[in-house]
Amino acid sequence: MSPTLKFAALGTATALLLGACSSDSSGNAGAMFDIARTLLSPETTSITLDQAGRVSNATIGMRLGDGNEAMLVLAKFEPGQLWVAGAELAVVTQKGRITETQGLERNMTKLTPYGSVIPSLVPAVQGQRVHTRWFIDIKDLLVSGALMECDAHAVGPESVTILGKAISTVHVTEDCSVPALKWSFTNHYWISPTSGVVWQSLQHTHPKLDPLTIEVLRPASA
């Protein structure tokens, strides 16, 4: 699997979604998308403080495997945080967890919690073992509603460095399995013990795709 981010064309539905979201997000989101895309042409190994500082909206950095980092801008806050890079890439996160991707070579169509609320990993930070159940849809594998079960626990305190700044977090690992796909993997989250913000994570979204690493460059606020 190539580690380089290669963006496929978004479908019509997603393009319409991005257009709608750009009109109701804070600030001139459309202009921010263009700035973010321009900053990353040519591709950037890692986002710099100068690049991140030139975008006033909330942003994240994302890389596939050990490839180049792309900057995504917040387009919509609720119910899930919709992050976009121009019209090429879209990722939805909820409580720091990726629940949908569009524009990658292979995408996770949807991740839905077993209950009605997205579970938080904060109890794991506080020393509890967190068991969660999900339904996962992966369109290109013709998978709809496959059961995914995960168990998370804290490894311990760990500092992460983002844009040159050290941030105190708790490292949480999460072991997941999707029996229908014979797929098992481990996600990693670095979570603030005070605010619960997931500052950095390494997450698997597709059995035939390298994991995605996400770091929060500028946090989102309601």
PDB file of C-alpha atoms in Angstrom:
ATOM      1  CA  MET A   1       0.000   0.000   0.000  1.00  0.00           C
ATOM      2  CA  SER A   2       1.414   3.350  -0.995  1.00  0.00           C
ATOM      3  CA  PRO A   3       1.711   5.717   1.982  1.00  0.00           C
ATOM      4  CA  THR A   4       1.085   8.829  -0.111  1.00  0.00           C
ATOM      5  CA  LEU A   5      -2.302  10.544   0.112  1.00  0.00           C
ATOM      6  CA  LYS A   6      -4.014  10.082  -3.235  1.00  0.00           C
ATOM      7  CA  PHE A   7      -7.359  11.812  -3.494  1.00  0.00           C
ATOM      8  CA  ALA A   8     -10.151  10.335  -5.590  1.00  0.00           C
ATOM      9  CA  ALA A   9     -12.933  12.529  -6.950  1.00  0.00           C
ATOM     10  CA  LEU A  10     -15.781  13.064  -4.480  1.00  0.00           C
ATOM     11  CA  GLY A  11     -19.230  11.863  -5.417  1.00  0.00           C
ATOM     12  CA  THR A  12     -22.012  14.306  -6.277  1.00  0.00           C
ATOM     13  CA  ALA A  13     -23.696  13.904  -2.897  1.00  0.00           C
ATOM     14  CA  THR A  14     -20.540  14.756  -1.001  1.00  0.00           C
ATOM     15  CA  ALA A  15     -19.827  17.754  -3.224  1.00  0.00           C
ATOM     16  CA  LEU A  16     -23.312  19.080  -2.486  1.00  0.00           C
ATOM     17  CA  LEU A  17     -22.769  18.484   1.233  1.00  0.00           C
ATOM     18  CA  LEU A  18     -19.542  20.465   1.208  1.00  0.00           C
ATOM     19  CA  GLY A  19     -21.243  23.306  -0.642  1.00  0.00           C
ATOM     20  CA  ALA A  20     -24.047  23.444   1.898  1.00  0.00           C
ATOM     21  CA  CYS A  21     -21.697  23.319   4.855  1.00  0.00           C
ATOM     22  CA  SER A  22     -19.491  26.115   3.550  1.00  0.00           C
ATOM     23  CA  SER A  23     -22.444  28.482   3.747  1.00  0.00           C
ATOM     24  CA  ASP A  24     -23.231  27.903   7.427  1.00  0.00           C
ATOM     25  CA  SER A  25     -19.764  27.574   8.974  1.00  0.00           C
ATOM     26  CA  SER A  26     -18.153  30.399  10.911  1.00  0.00           C
ATOM     27  CA  GLY A  27     -16.129  32.939   8.939  1.00  0.00           C
ATOM     28  CA  ASN A  28     -15.386  32.847   5.253  1.00  0.00           C
ATOM     29  CA  ALA A  29     -14.968  29.082   5.127  1.00  0.00           C
ATOM     30  CA  GLY A  30     -14.835  28.890   1.332  1.00  0.00           C
ATOM     31  CA  ALA A  31     -11.815  31.162   1.248  1.00  0.00           C
ATOM     32  CA  MET A  32     -10.185  29.143   4.014  1.00  0.00           C
ATOM     33  CA  PHE A  33     -10.544  25.953   1.981  1.00  0.00           C
ATOM     34  CA  ASP A  34      -8.746  27.571  -0.939  1.00  0.00           C
ATOM     35  CA  ILE A  35      -5.958  28.834   1.323  1.00  0.00           C
ATOM     36  CA  ALA A  36      -5.463  25.407   2.872  1.00  0.00           C
ATOM     37  CA  ARG A  37      -5.288  23.772  -0.553  1.00  0.00           C
ATOM     38  CA  THR A  38      -2.812  26.374  -1.827  1.00  0.00           C
ATOM     39  CA  LEU A  39      -0.545  25.922   1.178  1.00  0.00           C
ATOM     40  CA  LEU A  40      -0.216  22.244   0.350  1.00  0.00           C
ATOM     41  CA  SER A  41       0.766  22.589  -3.286  1.00  0.00           C
ATOM     42  CA  PRO A  42       3.288  21.085  -3.731  1.00  0.00           C
ATOM     43  CA  GLU A  43       2.744  18.391  -1.081  1.00  0.00           C
ATOM     44  CA  THR A  44       4.088  19.145   2.394  1.00  0.00           C
ATOM     45  CA  THR A  45       5.922  16.558   4.499  1.00  0.00           C
ATOM     46  CA  SER A  46       4.644  18.184   7.708  1.00  0.00           C
ATOM     47  CA  ILE A  47       2.508  21.248   8.355  1.00  0.00           C
ATOM     48  CA  THR A  48       4.596  24.136   9.698  1.00  0.00           C
ATOM     49  CA  LEU A  49       3.609  26.700  12.329  1.00  0.00           C
ATOM     50  CA  ASP A  50       3.629  29.400   9.637  1.00  0.00           C
ATOM     51  CA  GLN A  51       1.281  27.449   7.381  1.00  0.00           C
ATOM     52  CA  ALA A  52      -1.124  26.614  10.211  1.00  0.00           C
ATOM     53  CA  GLY A  53      -1.101  30.205  11.420  1.00  0.00           C
ATOM     54  CA  ARG A  54      -2.282  31.521   8.055  1.00  0.00           C
ATOM     55  CA  VAL A  55      -5.647  29.745   8.403  1.00  0.00           C
ATOM     56  CA  SER A  56      -7.929  31.248  11.039  1.00  0.00           C
ATOM     57  CA  ASN A  57     -10.495  28.430  11.098  1.00  0.00           C
ATOM     58  CA  ALA A  58     -10.045  25.267  13.144  1.00  0.00           C
ATOM     59  CA  THR A  59      -7.678  22.867  11.347  1.00  0.00           C
ATOM     60  CA  ILE A  60      -6.244  19.382  11.606  1.00  0.00           C
ATOM     61  CA  GLY A  61      -3.250  17.751   9.949  1.00  0.00           C
ATOM     62  CA  MET A  62      -3.752  14.297   8.455  1.00  0.00           C
ATOM     63  CA  ARG A  63      -1.392  11.807   6.853  1.00  0.00           C
ATOM     64  CA  LEU A  64      -1.865   8.341   5.398  1.00  0.00           C
ATOM     65  CA  GLY A  65       0.742   5.884   6.645  1.00  0.00           C
ATOM     66  CA  ASP A  66       4.102   7.671   6.708  1.00  0.00           C
ATOM     67  CA  GLY A  67       3.251   9.901   3.744  1.00  0.00           C
ATOM     68  CA  ASN A  68       2.851  13.651   3.405  1.00  0.00           C
ATOM     69  CA  GLU A  69       0.624  15.656   5.740  1.00  0.00           C
ATOM     70  CA  ALA A  70      -2.481  17.426   4.447  1.00  0.00           C
ATOM     71  CA  MET A  71      -4.266  20.283   6.209  1.00  0.00           C
ATOM     72  CA  LEU A  72      -8.043  20.004   6.583  1.00  0.00           C
ATOM     73  CA  VAL A  73     -10.295  22.896   7.596  1.00  0.00           C
ATOM     74  CA  LEU A  74     -13.414  22.657   9.757  1.00  0.00           C
ATOM     75  CA  ALA A  75     -16.523  23.130   7.598  1.00  0.00           C
ATOM     76  CA  LYS A  76     -19.241  22.164  10.059  1.00  0.00           C
ATOM     77  CA  PHE A  77     -19.267  21.503  13.800  1.00  0.00           C
ATOM     78  CA  GLU A  78     -22.417  19.517  14.571  1.00  0.00           C
ATOM     79  CA  PRO A  79     -23.468  16.749  14.762  1.00  0.00           C
ATOM     80  CA  GLY A  80     -20.045  15.575  13.582  1.00  0.00           C
ATOM     81  CA  GLN A  81     -17.028  17.706  12.797  1.00  0.00           C
ATOM     82  CA  LEU A  82     -16.699  17.857   9.008  1.00  0.00           C
ATOM     83  CA  TRP A  83     -13.117  18.570   7.893  1.00  0.00           C
ATOM     84  CA  VAL A  84     -12.308  19.257   4.238  1.00  0.00           C
ATOM     85  CA  ALA A  85      -9.338  19.952   1.954  1.00  0.00           C
ATOM     86  CA  GLY A  86     -10.730  21.862  -1.008  1.00  0.00           C
ATOM     87  CA  ALA A  87     -13.206  19.687  -2.885  1.00  0.00           C
ATOM     88  CA  GLU A  88     -10.915  16.662  -2.785  1.00  0.00           C
ATOM     89  CA  LEU A  89     -11.009  15.218   0.718  1.00  0.00           C
ATOM     90  CA  ALA A  90     -13.578  15.085   3.509  1.00  0.00           C
ATOM     91  CA  VAL A  91     -13.350  13.459   6.938  1.00  0.00           C
ATOM     92  CA  VAL A  92     -15.944  13.405   9.711  1.00  0.00           C
ATOM     93  CA  THR A  93     -14.865  13.038  13.346  1.00  0.00           C
ATOM     94  CA  GLN A  94     -16.874  12.757  16.537  1.00  0.00           C
ATOM     95  CA  LYS A  95     -15.179  13.036  19.923  1.00  0.00           C
ATOM     96  CA  GLY A  96     -11.868  12.586  18.117  1.00  0.00           C
ATOM     97  CA  ARG A  97     -12.926   9.385  16.344  1.00  0.00           C
ATOM     98  CA  ILE A  98     -13.120   9.136  12.551  1.00  0.00           C
ATOM     99  CA  THR A  99     -16.650   8.126  11.553  1.00  0.00           C
ATOM    100  CA  GLU A 100     -16.542   8.721   7.780  1.00  0.00           C
ATOM    101  CA  THR A 101     -14.052   9.437   4.994  1.00  0.00           C
ATOM    102  CA  GLN A 102     -14.460  10.580   1.402  1.00  0.00           C
ATOM    103  CA  GLY A 103     -11.819  11.153  -1.252  1.00  0.00           C
ATOM    104  CA  LEU A 104      -9.230   8.545  -0.225  1.00  0.00           C
ATOM    105  CA  GLU A 105      -8.377   5.573  -2.425  1.00  0.00           C
ATOM    106  CA  ARG A 106     -10.509   3.467  -0.065  1.00  0.00           C
ATOM    107  CA  ASN A 107     -13.078   4.925   2.316  1.00  0.00           C
ATOM    108  CA  MET A 108     -15.024   4.096   5.423  1.00  0.00           C
ATOM    109  CA  THR A 109     -18.559   4.913   4.358  1.00  0.00           C
ATOM    110  CA  LYS A 110     -19.964   5.193   7.887  1.00  0.00           C
ATOM    111  CA  LEU A 111     -19.224   4.202  11.479  1.00  0.00           C
ATOM    112  CA  THR A 112     -22.311   4.192  13.712  1.00  0.00           C
ATOM    113  CA  PRO A 113     -22.397   3.532  17.479  1.00  0.00           C
ATOM    114  CA  TYR A 114     -24.417   0.564  18.758  1.00  0.00           C
ATOM    115  CA  GLY A 115     -26.397   3.011  20.906  1.00  0.00           C
ATOM    116  CA  SER A 116     -27.637   6.469  20.017  1.00  0.00           C
ATOM    117  CA  VAL A 117     -24.630   8.361  21.428  1.00  0.00           C
ATOM    118  CA  ILE A 118     -20.982   8.359  20.326  1.00  0.00           C
ATOM    119  CA  PRO A 119     -19.048   6.867  23.270  1.00  0.00           C
ATOM    120  CA  SER A 120     -16.274   8.946  24.815  1.00  0.00           C
ATOM    121  CA  LEU A 121     -12.764   7.668  25.484  1.00  0.00           C
ATOM    122  CA  VAL A 122     -12.342   9.984  28.483  1.00  0.00           C
ATOM    123  CA  PRO A 123     -13.215   7.196  30.982  1.00  0.00           C
ATOM    124  CA  ALA A 124     -10.187   5.294  29.613  1.00  0.00           C
ATOM    125  CA  VAL A 125      -8.033   8.323  30.402  1.00  0.00           C
ATOM    126  CA  GLN A 126      -9.340   8.084  33.963  1.00  0.00           C
ATOM    127  CA  GLY A 127      -8.218   4.461  34.282  1.00  0.00           C
ATOM    128  CA  GLN A 128     -11.320   2.556  33.197  1.00  0.00           C
ATOM    129  CA  ARG A 129     -11.459  -0.064  30.477  1.00  0.00           C
ATOM    130  CA  VAL A 130     -13.925   1.097  27.818  1.00  0.00           C
ATOM    131  CA  HIS A 131     -15.800  -1.454  25.694  1.00  0.00           C
ATOM    132  CA  THR A 132     -17.691  -0.106  22.683  1.00  0.00           C
ATOM    133  CA  ARG A 133     -19.732  -1.634  19.869  1.00  0.00           C
ATOM    134  CA  TRP A 134     -20.213  -0.178  16.395  1.00  0.00           C
ATOM    135  CA  PHE A 135     -21.750  -0.847  13.008  1.00  0.00           C
ATOM    136  CA  ILE A 136     -19.387  -0.199  10.101  1.00  0.00           C
ATOM    137  CA  ASP A 137     -20.253   0.349   6.435  1.00  0.00           C
ATOM    138  CA  ILE A 138     -17.589   0.028   3.714  1.00  0.00           C
ATOM    139  CA  LYS A 139     -19.159   0.504   0.307  1.00  0.00           C
ATOM    140  CA  ASP A 140     -16.334  -0.790  -1.896  1.00  0.00           C
ATOM    141  CA  LEU A 141     -16.284  -4.077   0.066  1.00  0.00           C
ATOM    142  CA  LEU A 142     -20.103  -4.330  -0.074  1.00  0.00           C
ATOM    143  CA  VAL A 143     -20.191  -4.272   3.729  1.00  0.00           C
ATOM    144  CA  SER A 144     -23.162  -2.713   5.517  1.00  0.00           C
ATOM    145  CA  GLY A 145     -23.789  -2.824   9.250  1.00  0.00           C
ATOM    146  CA  ALA A 146     -20.933  -5.179  10.140  1.00  0.00           C
ATOM    147  CA  LEU A 147     -20.399  -5.395  13.895  1.00  0.00           C
ATOM    148  CA  MET A 148     -17.164  -3.890  15.240  1.00  0.00           C
ATOM    149  CA  GLU A 149     -16.165  -4.289  18.886  1.00  0.00           C
ATOM    150  CA  CYS A 150     -13.420  -2.325  20.618  1.00  0.00           C
ATOM    151  CA  ASP A 151     -11.696  -2.328  24.007  1.00  0.00           C
ATOM    152  CA  ALA A 152      -9.736   0.734  25.101  1.00  0.00           C
ATOM    153  CA  HIS A 153      -7.426   1.351  28.043  1.00  0.00           C
ATOM    154  CA  ALA A 154      -4.837   3.904  29.108  1.00  0.00           C
ATOM    155  CA  VAL A 155      -1.164   3.132  28.569  1.00  0.00           C
ATOM    156  CA  GLY A 156      -0.044   6.119  30.633  1.00  0.00           C
ATOM    157  CA  PRO A 157       0.957   9.791  30.483  1.00  0.00           C
ATOM    158  CA  GLU A 158       2.753  10.815  27.309  1.00  0.00           C
ATOM    159  CA  SER A 159       3.722  14.120  25.746  1.00  0.00           C
ATOM    160  CA  VAL A 160       3.036  14.844  22.070  1.00  0.00           C
ATOM    161  CA  THR A 161       4.595  17.688  20.091  1.00  0.00           C
ATOM    162  CA  ILE A 162       2.402  19.612  17.634  1.00  0.00           C
ATOM    163  CA  LEU A 163       3.730  22.647  15.756  1.00  0.00           C
ATOM    164  CA  GLY A 164       6.745  22.682  18.066  1.00  0.00           C
ATOM    165  CA  LYS A 165       4.700  22.735  21.285  1.00  0.00           C
ATOM    166  CA  ALA A 166       4.750  19.871  23.788  1.00  0.00           C
ATOM    167  CA  ILE A 167       1.281  18.888  25.016  1.00  0.00           C
ATOM    168  CA  SER A 168       0.629  16.664  28.044  1.00  0.00           C
ATOM    169  CA  THR A 169      -1.708  13.784  27.199  1.00  0.00           C
ATOM    170  CA  VAL A 170      -2.660  10.266  28.211  1.00  0.00           C
ATOM    171  CA  HIS A 171      -1.937   7.603  25.600  1.00  0.00           C
ATOM    172  CA  VAL A 172      -4.972   5.356  25.098  1.00  0.00           C
ATOM    173  CA  THR A 173      -4.859   2.216  22.962  1.00  0.00           C
ATOM    174  CA  GLU A 174      -7.953   0.607  21.506  1.00  0.00           C
ATOM    175  CA  ASP A 175      -8.062  -2.959  20.190  1.00  0.00           C
ATOM    176  CA  CYS A 176     -10.850  -3.517  17.656  1.00  0.00           C
ATOM    177  CA  SER A 177     -12.137  -6.408  15.583  1.00  0.00           C
ATOM    178  CA  VAL A 178     -14.636  -6.828  12.763  1.00  0.00           C
ATOM    179  CA  PRO A 179     -15.333 -10.598  12.588  1.00  0.00           C
ATOM    180  CA  ALA A 180     -17.265 -10.369   9.315  1.00  0.00           C
ATOM    181  CA  LEU A 181     -14.132  -8.992   7.631  1.00  0.00           C
ATOM    182  CA  LYS A 182     -11.620 -11.055   9.639  1.00  0.00           C
ATOM    183  CA  TRP A 183     -10.067  -7.679  10.460  1.00  0.00           C
ATOM    184  CA  SER A 184      -8.367  -6.761  13.725  1.00  0.00           C
ATOM    185  CA  PHE A 185      -6.378  -3.615  14.485  1.00  0.00           C
ATOM    186  CA  THR A 186      -5.240  -1.232  17.220  1.00  0.00           C
ATOM    187  CA  ASN A 187      -6.026   2.480  17.289  1.00  0.00           C
ATOM    188  CA  HIS A 188      -4.031   4.984  19.364  1.00  0.00           C
ATOM    189  CA  TYR A 189      -5.282   8.225  20.910  1.00  0.00           C
ATOM    190  CA  TRP A 190      -3.393  10.922  22.800  1.00  0.00           C
ATOM    191  CA  ILE A 191      -5.983  12.673  24.958  1.00  0.00           C
ATOM    192  CA  SER A 192      -5.764  15.695  27.277  1.00  0.00           C
ATOM    193  CA  PRO A 193      -6.480  14.539  30.848  1.00  0.00           C
ATOM    194  CA  THR A 194      -8.009  17.945  31.650  1.00  0.00           C
ATOM    195  CA  SER A 195     -10.070  18.908  28.587  1.00  0.00           C
ATOM    196  CA  GLY A 196     -10.651  15.516  26.962  1.00  0.00           C
ATOM    197  CA  VAL A 197      -9.415  16.842  23.600  1.00  0.00           C
ATOM    198  CA  VAL A 198      -7.943  14.132  21.366  1.00  0.00           C
ATOM    199  CA  TRP A 199      -4.831  16.012  20.279  1.00  0.00           C
ATOM    200  CA  GLN A 200      -3.389  13.217  18.180  1.00  0.00           C
ATOM    201  CA  SER A 201      -4.550   9.826  16.988  1.00  0.00           C
ATOM    202  CA  LEU A 202      -3.669   6.930  14.716  1.00  0.00           C
ATOM    203  CA  GLN A 203      -6.819   5.274  13.399  1.00  0.00           C
ATOM    204  CA  HIS A 204      -7.691   2.476  10.986  1.00  0.00           C
ATOM    205  CA  THR A 205     -10.604   3.098   8.633  1.00  0.00           C
ATOM    206  CA  HIS A 206     -10.346   0.334   6.018  1.00  0.00           C
ATOM    207  CA  PRO A 207      -8.742  -3.125   5.986  1.00  0.00           C
ATOM    208  CA  LYS A 208      -6.955  -2.317   2.702  1.00  0.00           C
ATOM    209  CA  LEU A 209      -5.700   1.142   3.671  1.00  0.00           C
ATOM    210  CA  ASP A 210      -2.811   2.302   5.860  1.00  0.00           C
ATOM    211  CA  PRO A 211      -3.869   3.956   9.133  1.00  0.00           C
ATOM    212  CA  LEU A 212      -4.548   7.675   9.272  1.00  0.00           C
ATOM    213  CA  THR A 213      -2.666   9.915  11.699  1.00  0.00           C
ATOM    214  CA  ILE A 214      -4.518  13.052  12.777  1.00  0.00           C
ATOM    215  CA  GLU A 215      -3.184  15.941  14.849  1.00  0.00           C
ATOM    216  CA  VAL A 216      -5.149  18.985  15.966  1.00  0.00           C
ATOM    217  CA  LEU A 217      -3.445  22.129  14.665  1.00  0.00           C
ATOM    218  CA  ARG A 218      -6.096  24.614  15.802  1.00  0.00           C
ATOM    219  CA  PRO A 219      -8.843  23.183  18.070  1.00  0.00           C
ATOM    220  CA  ALA A 220     -12.497  23.517  17.160  1.00  0.00           C
ATOM    221  CA  SER A 221     -14.881  25.368  19.433  1.00  0.00           C
ATOM    222  CA  ALA A 222     -18.678  25.435  19.373  1.00  0.00           C
TER     223      ALA A 222
END
